[in-house]
mmCIF file of C-alpha atoms in Angstrom:
data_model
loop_
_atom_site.group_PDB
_atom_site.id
_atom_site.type_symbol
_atom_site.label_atom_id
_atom_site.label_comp_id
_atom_site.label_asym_id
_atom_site.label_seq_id
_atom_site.Cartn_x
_atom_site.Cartn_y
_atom_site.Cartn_z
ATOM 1 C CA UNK A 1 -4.340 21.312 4.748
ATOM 2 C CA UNK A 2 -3.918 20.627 0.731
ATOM 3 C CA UNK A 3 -3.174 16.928 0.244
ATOM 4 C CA UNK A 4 -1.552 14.908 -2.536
ATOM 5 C CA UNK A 5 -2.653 11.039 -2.825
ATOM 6 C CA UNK A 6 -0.633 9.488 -5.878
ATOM 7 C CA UNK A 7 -1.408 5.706 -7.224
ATOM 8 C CA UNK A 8 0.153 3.881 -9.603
ATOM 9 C CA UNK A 9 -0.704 0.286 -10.231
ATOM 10 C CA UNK A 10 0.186 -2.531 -13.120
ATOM 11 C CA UNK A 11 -1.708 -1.555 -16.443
ATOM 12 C CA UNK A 12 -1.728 -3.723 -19.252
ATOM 13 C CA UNK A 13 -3.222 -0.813 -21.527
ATOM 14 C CA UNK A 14 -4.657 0.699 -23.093
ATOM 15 C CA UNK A 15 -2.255 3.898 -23.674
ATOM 16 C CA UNK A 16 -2.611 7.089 -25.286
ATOM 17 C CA UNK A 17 -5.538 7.941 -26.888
ATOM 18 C CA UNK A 18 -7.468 5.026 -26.490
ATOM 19 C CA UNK A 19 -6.986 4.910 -22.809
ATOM 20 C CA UNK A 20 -8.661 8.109 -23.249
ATOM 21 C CA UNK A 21 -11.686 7.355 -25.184
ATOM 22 C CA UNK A 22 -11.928 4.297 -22.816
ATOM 23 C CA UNK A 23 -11.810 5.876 -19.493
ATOM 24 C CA UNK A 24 -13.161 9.402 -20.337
ATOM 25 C CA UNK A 25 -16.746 8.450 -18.165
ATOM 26 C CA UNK A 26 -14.378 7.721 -15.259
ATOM 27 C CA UNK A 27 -12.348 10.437 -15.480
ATOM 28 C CA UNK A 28 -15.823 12.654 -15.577
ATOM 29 C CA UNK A 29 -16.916 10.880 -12.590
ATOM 30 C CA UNK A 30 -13.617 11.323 -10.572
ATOM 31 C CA UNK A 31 -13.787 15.142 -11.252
ATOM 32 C CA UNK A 32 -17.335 15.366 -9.670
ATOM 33 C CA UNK A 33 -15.362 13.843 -6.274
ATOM 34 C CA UNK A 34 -15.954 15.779 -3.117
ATOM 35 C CA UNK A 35 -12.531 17.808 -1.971
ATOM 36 C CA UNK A 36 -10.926 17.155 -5.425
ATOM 37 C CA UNK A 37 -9.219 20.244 -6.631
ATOM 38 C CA UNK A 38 -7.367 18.467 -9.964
ATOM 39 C CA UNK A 39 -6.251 15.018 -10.757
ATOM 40 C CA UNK A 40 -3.092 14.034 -13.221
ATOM 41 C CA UNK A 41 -3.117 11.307 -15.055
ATOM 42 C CA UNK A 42 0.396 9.110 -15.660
ATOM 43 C CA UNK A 43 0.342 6.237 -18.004
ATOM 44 C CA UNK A 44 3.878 4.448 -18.590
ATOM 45 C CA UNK A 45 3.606 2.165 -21.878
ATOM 46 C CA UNK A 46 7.143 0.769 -21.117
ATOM 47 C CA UNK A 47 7.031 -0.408 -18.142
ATOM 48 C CA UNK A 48 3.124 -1.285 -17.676
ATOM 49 C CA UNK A 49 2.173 1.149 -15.152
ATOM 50 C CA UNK A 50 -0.541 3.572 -14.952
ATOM 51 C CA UNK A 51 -1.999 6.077 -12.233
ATOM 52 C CA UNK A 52 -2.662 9.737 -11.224
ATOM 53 C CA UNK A 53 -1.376 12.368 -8.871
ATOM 54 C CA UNK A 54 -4.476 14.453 -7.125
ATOM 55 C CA UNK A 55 -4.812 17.877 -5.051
ATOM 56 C CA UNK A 56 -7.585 17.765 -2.436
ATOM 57 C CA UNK A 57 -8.302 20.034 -0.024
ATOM 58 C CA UNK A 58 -8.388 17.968 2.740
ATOM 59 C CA UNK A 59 -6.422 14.738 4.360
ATOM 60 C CA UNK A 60 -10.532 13.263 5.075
ATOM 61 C CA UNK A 61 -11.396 14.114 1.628
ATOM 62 C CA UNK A 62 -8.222 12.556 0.141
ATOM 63 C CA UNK A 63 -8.866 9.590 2.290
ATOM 64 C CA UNK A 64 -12.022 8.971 1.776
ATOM 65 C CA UNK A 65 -11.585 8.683 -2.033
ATOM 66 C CA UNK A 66 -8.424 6.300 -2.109
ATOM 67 C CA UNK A 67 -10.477 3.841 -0.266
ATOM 68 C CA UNK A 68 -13.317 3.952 -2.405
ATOM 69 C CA UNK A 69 -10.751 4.053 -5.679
ATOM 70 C CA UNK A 70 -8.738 1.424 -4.430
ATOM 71 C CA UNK A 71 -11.647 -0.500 -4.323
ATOM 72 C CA UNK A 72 -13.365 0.339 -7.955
ATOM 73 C CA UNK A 73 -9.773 -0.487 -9.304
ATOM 74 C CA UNK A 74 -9.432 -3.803 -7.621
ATOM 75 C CA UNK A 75 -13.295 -4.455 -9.019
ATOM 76 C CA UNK A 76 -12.039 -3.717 -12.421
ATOM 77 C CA UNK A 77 -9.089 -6.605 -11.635
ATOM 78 C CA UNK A 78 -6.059 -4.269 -10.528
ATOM 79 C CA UNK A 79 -4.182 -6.907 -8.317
ATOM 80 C CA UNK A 80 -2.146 -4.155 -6.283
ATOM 81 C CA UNK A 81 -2.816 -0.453 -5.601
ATOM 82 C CA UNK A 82 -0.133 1.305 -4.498
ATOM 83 C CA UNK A 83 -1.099 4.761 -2.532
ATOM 84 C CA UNK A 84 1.195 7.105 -0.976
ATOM 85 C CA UNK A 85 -0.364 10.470 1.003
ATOM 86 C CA UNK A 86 1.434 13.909 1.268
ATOM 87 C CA UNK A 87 0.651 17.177 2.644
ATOM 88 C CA UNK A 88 1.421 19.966 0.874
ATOM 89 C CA UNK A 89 3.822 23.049 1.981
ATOM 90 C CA UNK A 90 2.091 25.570 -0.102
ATOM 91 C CA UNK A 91 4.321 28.379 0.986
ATOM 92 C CA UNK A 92 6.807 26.309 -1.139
ATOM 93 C CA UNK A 93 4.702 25.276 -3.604
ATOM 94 C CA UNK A 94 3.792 28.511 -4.448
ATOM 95 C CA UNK A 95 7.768 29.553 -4.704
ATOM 96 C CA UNK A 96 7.836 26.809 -7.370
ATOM 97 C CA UNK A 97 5.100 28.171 -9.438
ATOM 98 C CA UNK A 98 3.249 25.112 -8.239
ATOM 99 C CA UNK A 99 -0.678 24.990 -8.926
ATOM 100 C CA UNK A 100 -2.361 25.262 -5.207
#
């Protein structure tokens, strides 16, 4: 079954377009991840915050990468991770025009 990991953790920056140009190699490297299907980005200026929202295939899949991400984020000095894990109706989804 489809499943939908989303993290958010404190971000001190950067935003925009220069979070872009400095975290295109990881985003390259995230895309090559076993099971991943597609991965938004969120970024919140305001309020310090940045994460993603991913599709994977599988619960193992999904799994498997939030404990290896969890970890490259703490290496990079992200004091908290925060992970919730949901499967996906895709009969309802697909109602909603959503992308699975």
């Amino acid at each position: 079954m489809k499943t939908l990991p989303q993290i958010d953790f404190p971000f001190d920056g950067p935003f925009g377009q220069e979070m872009t140009d400095a975290t295109k190699d990881l985003a390259e490297s995230i895309a090559k991840e076993p099971g991943l299907i597609w991965k938004v980005w969120t970024e919140n200026p305001a309020t310090k915050e940045a994460g993603g929202i991913y599709l994977f295939e599988d619960s193992d899949s999904a799994h498997k990468y939030l404990e290896m991400h969890t970890a490259r984020l703490k290496s990079f000095g992200v004091p908290v991770v925060n992970a919730k894990v949901f499967q996906v109706n895709e009969a309802l989804t697909k109602i909603d025009h959503g992308p699975v």
